[in-house]
């Protein structure tokens, strides 16, 4: 990225040498991102991140397939980039089936099968949830979508780089990825678009990215994304096994040290790095602020929507009351976390919870 910022000022669309040098950087990154999810390089469309990838996939199919139908199937626990896009399409006359999830936060593929109609044009079910980490049965849904000849999009922003992803095996037509979730730069992402898919571009212009996404490429961001994808692929098997050990130790340690806490979706297939913990009789915002003062960065609900006091739609979809949802904390670990980090949280959180509970009239009654 530094080379692009400081030395390589070429535009990848220019035929001169400077441009071609920049194009080579983009092409190299495209190969790396494709390798991470086992696609062809030509099936990777670079864009500004997960939000744009989700919008492009959903709006692009809705627009290109509207002569066939206007029915879309998605789940109640999608990221807002999918949720709000589908809600917007509802206002435009599309009909959306919102699939429920189990109490463990998983979509039932049979519900997908039952929801399909002759006018269904798209199924969009995320690969892994950003708040509770649950992994959805994407491979099974892929089979159902293929049999029904319906486009299948999956938001893979959280799963990519944390669990093995093979878009061929998953049978997805469209798959969203974001660079910053794999330690790449913010503001870069990609949509996998299976060869032959008809997706109307969001942007009109110079026809970049094989006419799928106009606009001069963010060469520095893409270059960082490519490097992050390479590192994620190389480090995934060993790195994530260690992260899972840290996460499991964090969860069992907290359960041993603090009464009345629960791990949300504990028994569902989950990402190795995510832990969503519900602390009874302690307010989530208070926990986040107190942990922040100790140098520990966590969130309640989705980081993307924090600042909002609405209870998380994901936690309410798995049957939590608004109060329970407000008392939930999300820890996201990475390969850069250490045993000492876990020990530190196990050391500081019990005291914080105790202090907050002292302020709760309900805890005293319990
Ligand atoms: N989808 C999921 C599941 C996410 O977790 C996020 C961000 O947290 C996004 C989409 C949006 O990605 P971006 O921040 O790159 O726009």
Short mmCIF file of C-alpha atoms in Angstrom, two decimals, residues 3-362:
data_model
loop_
_atom_site.label_atom_id
_atom_site.label_comp_id
_atom_site.label_asym_id
_atom_site.label_seq_id
_atom_site.Cartn_x
_atom_site.Cartn_y
_atom_site.Cartn_z
CA UNK A 3 4.30 1.79 -2.69
CA UNK A 4 0.97 2.75 -4.26
CA UNK A 5 0.60 5.82 -2.06
CA UNK A 6 4.11 7.11 -2.56
CA UNK A 7 5.46 5.84 -5.87
CA UNK A 8 2.93 4.23 -8.16
CA UNK A 9 0.51 6.95 -9.25
CA UNK A 10 -0.76 5.12 -12.33
CA UNK A 11 -4.41 4.56 -13.16
CA UNK A 12 -5.06 0.87 -13.92
CA UNK A 13 -7.17 1.87 -16.94
CA UNK A 14 -4.29 3.72 -18.63
CA UNK A 15 -2.37 1.87 -21.29
CA UNK A 16 0.94 3.50 -20.48
CA UNK A 17 3.54 1.87 -18.30
CA UNK A 18 2.48 3.60 -15.06
CA UNK A 19 -1.09 2.48 -15.56
CA UNK A 20 -0.11 -1.05 -16.37
CA UNK A 21 1.99 -1.23 -13.22
CA UNK A 22 -1.08 -0.26 -11.17
CA UNK A 23 -3.18 -2.78 -13.13
CA UNK A 24 -0.70 -5.51 -12.30
CA UNK A 25 -1.12 -4.72 -8.59
CA UNK A 26 -4.90 -4.96 -8.88
CA UNK A 27 -4.66 -8.20 -10.87
CA UNK A 28 -2.34 -9.76 -8.32
CA UNK A 29 -4.72 -8.85 -5.50
CA UNK A 30 -7.63 -10.26 -7.47
CA UNK A 31 -5.85 -13.61 -7.71
CA UNK A 32 -5.22 -13.63 -3.95
CA UNK A 33 -8.82 -12.77 -3.04
CA UNK A 34 -10.06 -15.41 -5.48
CA UNK A 35 -7.76 -18.03 -3.94
CA UNK A 36 -9.10 -17.30 -0.48
CA UNK A 37 -12.63 -18.33 -1.53
CA UNK A 38 -11.73 -20.73 -4.37
CA UNK A 39 -13.21 -18.67 -7.20
CA UNK A 40 -11.81 -17.62 -10.55
CA UNK A 41 -10.04 -14.25 -10.48
CA UNK A 42 -12.44 -13.02 -13.17
CA UNK A 43 -15.34 -13.60 -10.78
CA UNK A 44 -14.06 -11.06 -8.22
CA UNK A 45 -15.47 -7.53 -8.45
CA UNK A 46 -13.63 -5.00 -6.31
CA UNK A 47 -15.74 -2.35 -4.63
CA UNK A 48 -15.85 -0.26 -1.46
CA UNK A 49 -16.66 -2.93 1.14
CA UNK A 50 -19.25 -5.30 2.52
CA UNK A 51 -22.09 -2.79 2.44
CA UNK A 52 -21.64 -2.10 -1.25
CA UNK A 53 -21.18 -5.79 -2.01
CA UNK A 54 -24.51 -6.61 -0.31
CA UNK A 55 -26.26 -3.73 -2.05
CA UNK A 56 -24.83 -4.66 -5.44
CA UNK A 57 -25.80 -8.32 -5.07
CA UNK A 58 -29.35 -7.71 -3.87
CA UNK A 59 -30.31 -4.62 -5.85
CA UNK A 60 -28.43 -5.92 -8.88
CA UNK A 61 -30.43 -9.16 -8.97
CA UNK A 62 -33.71 -7.46 -8.01
CA UNK A 63 -33.30 -5.09 -10.95
CA UNK A 64 -32.06 -7.64 -13.49
CA UNK A 65 -34.67 -10.27 -12.63
CA UNK A 66 -37.77 -8.15 -12.10
CA UNK A 67 -39.40 -9.43 -15.27
CA UNK A 68 -39.25 -12.94 -13.75
CA UNK A 69 -40.57 -11.96 -10.32
CA UNK A 70 -40.26 -9.73 -7.30
CA UNK A 71 -39.99 -12.17 -4.43
CA UNK A 72 -36.86 -12.30 -2.24
CA UNK A 73 -36.08 -14.64 0.65
CA UNK A 74 -33.76 -13.58 3.44
CA UNK A 75 -33.36 -14.10 7.19
CA UNK A 76 -34.19 -12.00 10.22
CA UNK A 77 -30.59 -11.93 11.43
CA UNK A 78 -28.87 -10.40 8.41
CA UNK A 79 -26.50 -7.47 8.75
CA UNK A 80 -28.16 -4.09 8.20
CA UNK A 81 -26.54 -3.88 4.77
CA UNK A 82 -28.86 -6.71 3.71
CA UNK A 83 -31.75 -5.98 6.04
CA UNK A 84 -32.17 -2.33 5.10
CA UNK A 85 -31.62 -3.06 1.42
CA UNK A 86 -34.42 -5.63 1.46
CA UNK A 87 -36.66 -3.25 3.42
CA UNK A 88 -36.02 -0.58 0.81
CA UNK A 89 -36.93 -3.03 -1.95
CA UNK A 90 -40.18 -3.82 -0.10
CA UNK A 91 -41.04 -0.13 -0.43
CA UNK A 92 -40.37 -0.42 -4.16
CA UNK A 93 -42.91 -3.23 -4.55
CA UNK A 94 -40.77 -6.32 -3.98
CA UNK A 95 -42.06 -8.93 -1.55
CA UNK A 96 -39.63 -10.24 1.07
CA UNK A 97 -39.96 -13.42 3.13
CA UNK A 98 -38.09 -12.94 6.40
CA UNK A 99 -37.00 -16.36 7.64
CA UNK A 100 -36.91 -16.96 11.39
CA UNK A 101 -33.96 -18.60 13.12
CA UNK A 102 -33.77 -21.19 15.87
CA UNK A 103 -33.07 -20.11 19.46
CA UNK A 104 -29.48 -20.89 18.61
CA UNK A 105 -29.52 -18.44 15.72
CA UNK A 106 -29.56 -20.80 12.75
CA UNK A 107 -31.81 -20.75 9.65
CA UNK A 108 -33.59 -24.02 8.82
CA UNK A 109 -32.94 -24.96 5.17
CA UNK A 110 -36.43 -26.50 5.02
CA UNK A 111 -37.87 -23.05 5.72
CA UNK A 112 -35.96 -21.80 2.69
CA UNK A 113 -37.33 -24.65 0.55
CA UNK A 114 -40.89 -23.95 1.69
CA UNK A 115 -40.57 -20.21 1.05
CA UNK A 116 -39.58 -20.58 -2.62
CA UNK A 117 -42.29 -19.59 -5.12
CA UNK A 118 -42.46 -19.36 -8.88
CA UNK A 119 -41.68 -15.63 -8.67
CA UNK A 120 -38.71 -15.97 -6.26
CA UNK A 121 -35.67 -14.30 -7.78
CA UNK A 122 -33.16 -14.28 -4.92
CA UNK A 123 -32.25 -16.00 -1.67
CA UNK A 124 -29.87 -14.04 0.57
CA UNK A 125 -28.67 -15.79 3.74
CA UNK A 126 -25.47 -14.75 5.47
CA UNK A 127 -22.66 -17.27 5.98
CA UNK A 128 -21.83 -16.25 9.54
CA UNK A 129 -23.58 -13.81 11.80
CA UNK A 130 -21.67 -10.73 12.92
CA UNK A 131 -23.12 -10.57 16.43
CA UNK A 132 -23.35 -14.15 17.63
CA UNK A 133 -21.07 -15.83 15.11
CA UNK A 134 -23.50 -18.58 14.11
CA UNK A 135 -22.63 -20.33 10.87
CA UNK A 136 -25.59 -20.84 8.58
CA UNK A 137 -26.19 -24.02 6.53
CA UNK A 138 -25.17 -22.23 3.35
CA UNK A 139 -24.11 -25.38 1.52
CA UNK A 140 -27.55 -26.96 2.01
CA UNK A 141 -29.31 -23.75 1.00
CA UNK A 142 -27.06 -23.62 -2.07
CA UNK A 143 -28.35 -27.02 -3.19
CA UNK A 144 -31.96 -25.89 -2.68
CA UNK A 145 -31.37 -22.65 -4.61
CA UNK A 146 -29.68 -24.50 -7.47
CA UNK A 147 -32.53 -27.02 -7.74
CA UNK A 148 -35.05 -24.18 -7.81
CA UNK A 149 -32.95 -22.17 -10.25
CA UNK A 150 -32.95 -19.12 -7.97
CA UNK A 151 -29.97 -16.81 -7.49
CA UNK A 152 -28.25 -17.31 -4.14
CA UNK A 153 -26.33 -14.57 -2.36
CA UNK A 154 -24.49 -15.02 0.91
CA UNK A 155 -22.90 -12.29 3.00
CA UNK A 156 -19.50 -13.76 3.75
CA UNK A 157 -18.04 -10.68 5.43
CA UNK A 158 -17.61 -12.41 8.80
CA UNK A 159 -16.84 -15.93 7.62
CA UNK A 160 -14.09 -15.17 5.11
CA UNK A 161 -10.69 -15.65 6.67
CA UNK A 162 -12.16 -17.26 9.78
CA UNK A 163 -13.46 -20.52 8.39
CA UNK A 164 -12.59 -22.20 5.09
CA UNK A 165 -14.72 -20.77 2.27
CA UNK A 166 -15.18 -22.50 -1.07
CA UNK A 167 -17.77 -20.71 -3.19
CA UNK A 168 -18.03 -23.70 -5.53
CA UNK A 169 -18.88 -26.06 -2.70
CA UNK A 170 -21.28 -23.56 -1.17
CA UNK A 171 -23.04 -23.20 -4.55
CA UNK A 172 -23.44 -19.45 -4.10
CA UNK A 173 -23.87 -17.15 -7.08
CA UNK A 174 -22.85 -14.06 -5.15
CA UNK A 175 -20.67 -13.75 -2.04
CA UNK A 176 -19.76 -10.54 -0.19
CA UNK A 177 -16.35 -9.93 1.37
CA UNK A 178 -14.85 -6.97 3.22
CA UNK A 179 -11.11 -6.32 3.54
CA UNK A 180 -11.18 -4.82 7.02
CA UNK A 181 -12.60 -8.00 8.55
CA UNK A 182 -9.43 -9.85 7.60
CA UNK A 183 -7.02 -7.16 8.83
CA UNK A 184 -7.01 -5.38 5.48
CA UNK A 185 -7.79 -1.70 5.00
CA UNK A 186 -11.23 -0.20 5.53
CA UNK A 187 -13.08 0.90 2.41
CA UNK A 188 -12.17 -2.07 0.22
CA UNK A 189 -14.18 -5.18 -0.46
CA UNK A 190 -15.32 -7.54 -3.15
CA UNK A 191 -18.35 -9.31 -4.48
CA UNK A 192 -17.86 -12.76 -5.94
CA UNK A 193 -20.12 -12.94 -8.98
CA UNK A 194 -20.34 -16.41 -10.46
CA UNK A 195 -19.59 -16.47 -14.16
CA UNK A 196 -22.76 -15.96 -16.22
CA UNK A 197 -24.76 -14.22 -13.45
CA UNK A 198 -26.81 -11.28 -14.64
CA UNK A 199 -26.47 -8.48 -12.09
CA UNK A 200 -27.32 -4.88 -12.91
CA UNK A 201 -24.49 -2.57 -11.79
CA UNK A 202 -25.21 -0.01 -9.10
CA UNK A 203 -22.99 2.58 -10.74
CA UNK A 204 -22.88 3.69 -14.34
CA UNK A 205 -19.70 5.14 -15.75
CA UNK A 206 -16.54 3.95 -17.42
CA UNK A 207 -17.36 0.25 -17.21
CA UNK A 208 -14.52 -0.79 -14.89
CA UNK A 209 -14.36 -4.25 -13.34
CA UNK A 210 -15.72 -5.89 -16.52
CA UNK A 211 -18.66 -3.52 -16.60
CA UNK A 212 -19.74 -4.55 -13.11
CA UNK A 213 -18.49 -1.59 -11.05
CA UNK A 214 -17.59 1.69 -12.70
CA UNK A 215 -15.07 3.99 -11.08
CA UNK A 216 -11.28 4.09 -10.92
CA UNK A 217 -10.14 1.32 -8.64
CA UNK A 218 -8.95 1.99 -5.08
CA UNK A 219 -5.54 0.56 -5.96
CA UNK A 220 -3.96 1.04 -2.52
CA UNK A 221 -6.95 -0.48 -0.73
CA UNK A 222 -7.14 -3.36 -3.19
CA UNK A 223 -3.43 -3.99 -2.81
CA UNK A 224 -3.81 -4.20 0.98
CA UNK A 225 -6.86 -6.40 0.56
CA UNK A 226 -4.86 -8.81 -1.63
CA UNK A 227 -2.06 -9.03 0.93
CA UNK A 228 -4.56 -9.55 3.77
CA UNK A 229 -6.27 -12.31 1.75
CA UNK A 230 -2.94 -14.04 1.18
CA UNK A 231 -2.08 -13.90 4.87
CA UNK A 232 -5.56 -15.03 5.87
CA UNK A 233 -5.32 -18.07 3.58
CA UNK A 234 -1.87 -19.02 4.80
CA UNK A 235 -2.61 -18.49 8.47
CA UNK A 236 -6.20 -19.68 8.66
CA UNK A 237 -5.73 -23.33 9.68
CA UNK A 238 -3.29 -22.80 12.55
CA UNK A 239 -4.34 -19.26 13.49
CA UNK A 240 -8.02 -19.96 13.92
CA UNK A 241 -7.48 -23.14 15.93
CA UNK A 242 -5.52 -21.05 18.43
CA UNK A 243 -8.14 -18.29 18.39
CA UNK A 244 -10.84 -20.84 19.16
CA UNK A 245 -8.83 -22.10 22.12
CA UNK A 246 -8.54 -18.55 23.44
CA UNK A 247 -12.26 -17.91 22.88
CA UNK A 248 -13.24 -21.15 24.62
CA UNK A 249 -10.98 -20.36 27.55
CA UNK A 250 -12.48 -16.89 27.80
CA UNK A 251 -16.00 -18.32 27.87
CA UNK A 252 -15.33 -21.08 30.36
CA UNK A 253 -13.32 -18.73 32.57
CA UNK A 254 -16.09 -16.13 32.64
CA UNK A 255 -18.70 -18.79 33.40
CA UNK A 256 -16.59 -20.03 36.28
CA UNK A 257 -15.97 -16.58 37.72
CA UNK A 258 -19.29 -14.78 37.21
CA UNK A 259 -22.72 -16.13 38.13
CA UNK A 260 -25.76 -15.58 35.92
CA UNK A 261 -23.97 -15.26 32.60
CA UNK A 262 -24.78 -17.17 29.43
CA UNK A 263 -23.07 -17.63 26.10
CA UNK A 264 -25.54 -16.86 23.33
CA UNK A 265 -25.82 -19.55 20.63
CA UNK A 266 -23.25 -21.55 22.59
CA UNK A 267 -24.14 -24.89 21.04
CA UNK A 268 -24.63 -23.78 17.44
CA UNK A 269 -21.88 -24.06 14.84
CA UNK A 270 -20.03 -20.81 15.46
CA UNK A 271 -17.09 -18.80 14.16
CA UNK A 272 -13.97 -19.54 16.19
CA UNK A 273 -13.40 -15.91 17.16
CA UNK A 274 -16.79 -14.61 18.22
CA UNK A 275 -18.31 -14.75 21.66
CA UNK A 276 -21.60 -13.17 22.57
CA UNK A 277 -22.14 -13.17 26.29
CA UNK A 278 -25.28 -12.20 28.14
CA UNK A 279 -24.74 -10.84 31.62
CA UNK A 280 -27.91 -10.82 33.70
CA UNK A 281 -28.57 -7.71 35.78
CA UNK A 282 -25.79 -5.67 34.19
CA UNK A 283 -26.33 -3.06 31.54
CA UNK A 284 -24.40 -3.59 28.29
CA UNK A 285 -23.43 0.05 27.74
CA UNK A 286 -22.03 0.20 31.28
CA UNK A 287 -20.03 -2.97 30.66
CA UNK A 288 -18.63 -1.64 27.38
CA UNK A 289 -17.60 1.68 28.91
CA UNK A 290 -16.06 0.09 32.01
CA UNK A 291 -14.11 -2.40 29.90
CA UNK A 292 -13.00 0.39 27.59
CA UNK A 293 -11.57 2.25 30.57
CA UNK A 294 -9.52 -0.87 31.27
CA UNK A 295 -8.32 -0.98 27.67
CA UNK A 296 -10.59 -3.78 26.49
CA UNK A 297 -12.60 -3.04 23.34
CA UNK A 298 -15.90 -4.92 23.06
CA UNK A 299 -19.37 -4.05 21.83
CA UNK A 300 -22.99 -4.63 22.59
CA UNK A 301 -24.76 -5.84 19.48
CA UNK A 302 -23.17 -4.99 16.17
CA UNK A 303 -20.31 -2.50 16.14
CA UNK A 304 -21.78 -1.08 12.96
CA UNK A 305 -24.93 -0.04 14.79
CA UNK A 306 -23.60 0.82 18.21
CA UNK A 307 -24.67 4.25 19.31
CA UNK A 308 -28.21 3.05 18.85
CA UNK A 309 -30.17 1.99 21.91
CA UNK A 310 -32.50 -0.26 19.95
CA UNK A 311 -32.10 -3.86 21.12
CA UNK A 312 -30.20 -5.95 18.62
CA UNK A 313 -32.47 -7.50 15.97
CA UNK A 314 -30.29 -10.60 16.06
CA UNK A 315 -30.71 -11.16 19.78
CA UNK A 316 -34.44 -10.51 19.62
CA UNK A 317 -34.68 -12.96 16.69
CA UNK A 318 -33.18 -15.69 18.90
CA UNK A 319 -35.81 -14.97 21.54
CA UNK A 320 -34.02 -12.59 23.90
CA UNK A 321 -36.05 -9.86 25.58
CA UNK A 322 -34.94 -6.24 25.00
CA UNK A 323 -33.45 -6.22 28.52
CA UNK A 324 -31.48 -9.39 27.86
CA UNK A 325 -30.29 -7.98 24.54
CA UNK A 326 -29.07 -4.81 26.27
CA UNK A 327 -27.02 -6.89 28.69
CA UNK A 328 -25.13 -8.71 25.93
CA UNK A 329 -21.49 -8.22 25.10
CA UNK A 330 -19.71 -9.23 21.94
CA UNK A 331 -16.04 -10.19 22.08
CA UNK A 332 -14.23 -10.55 18.76
CA UNK A 333 -10.87 -12.22 19.01
CA UNK A 334 -8.16 -12.48 16.39
CA UNK A 335 -4.87 -14.23 15.80
CA UNK A 336 -3.23 -11.17 17.33
CA UNK A 337 -4.78 -11.83 20.75
CA UNK A 338 -2.76 -13.63 23.36
CA UNK A 339 -3.28 -15.79 26.43
CA UNK A 340 -2.43 -12.73 28.50
CA UNK A 341 -5.31 -10.81 26.90
CA UNK A 342 -7.74 -13.52 27.98
CA UNK A 343 -6.27 -13.61 31.49
CA UNK A 344 -6.62 -9.85 31.71
CA UNK A 345 -10.34 -9.93 30.80
CA UNK A 346 -10.90 -12.78 33.25
CA UNK A 347 -9.22 -10.63 35.84
CA UNK A 348 -11.07 -7.34 35.28
CA UNK A 349 -14.58 -8.29 34.14
CA UNK A 350 -15.84 -9.99 37.34
CA UNK A 351 -15.22 -6.82 39.37
CA UNK A 352 -16.90 -4.63 36.75
CA UNK A 353 -19.98 -6.88 36.70
CA UNK A 354 -20.14 -6.88 40.49
CA UNK A 355 -20.00 -3.09 40.62
CA UNK A 356 -22.72 -2.68 37.97
CA UNK A 357 -24.94 -5.23 39.66
CA UNK A 358 -24.68 -3.34 42.92
CA UNK A 359 -26.51 -0.53 41.11
CA UNK A 360 -29.29 -2.84 39.91
CA UNK A 361 -32.40 -3.00 42.10
CA UNK A 362 -33.43 -6.18 40.26
#
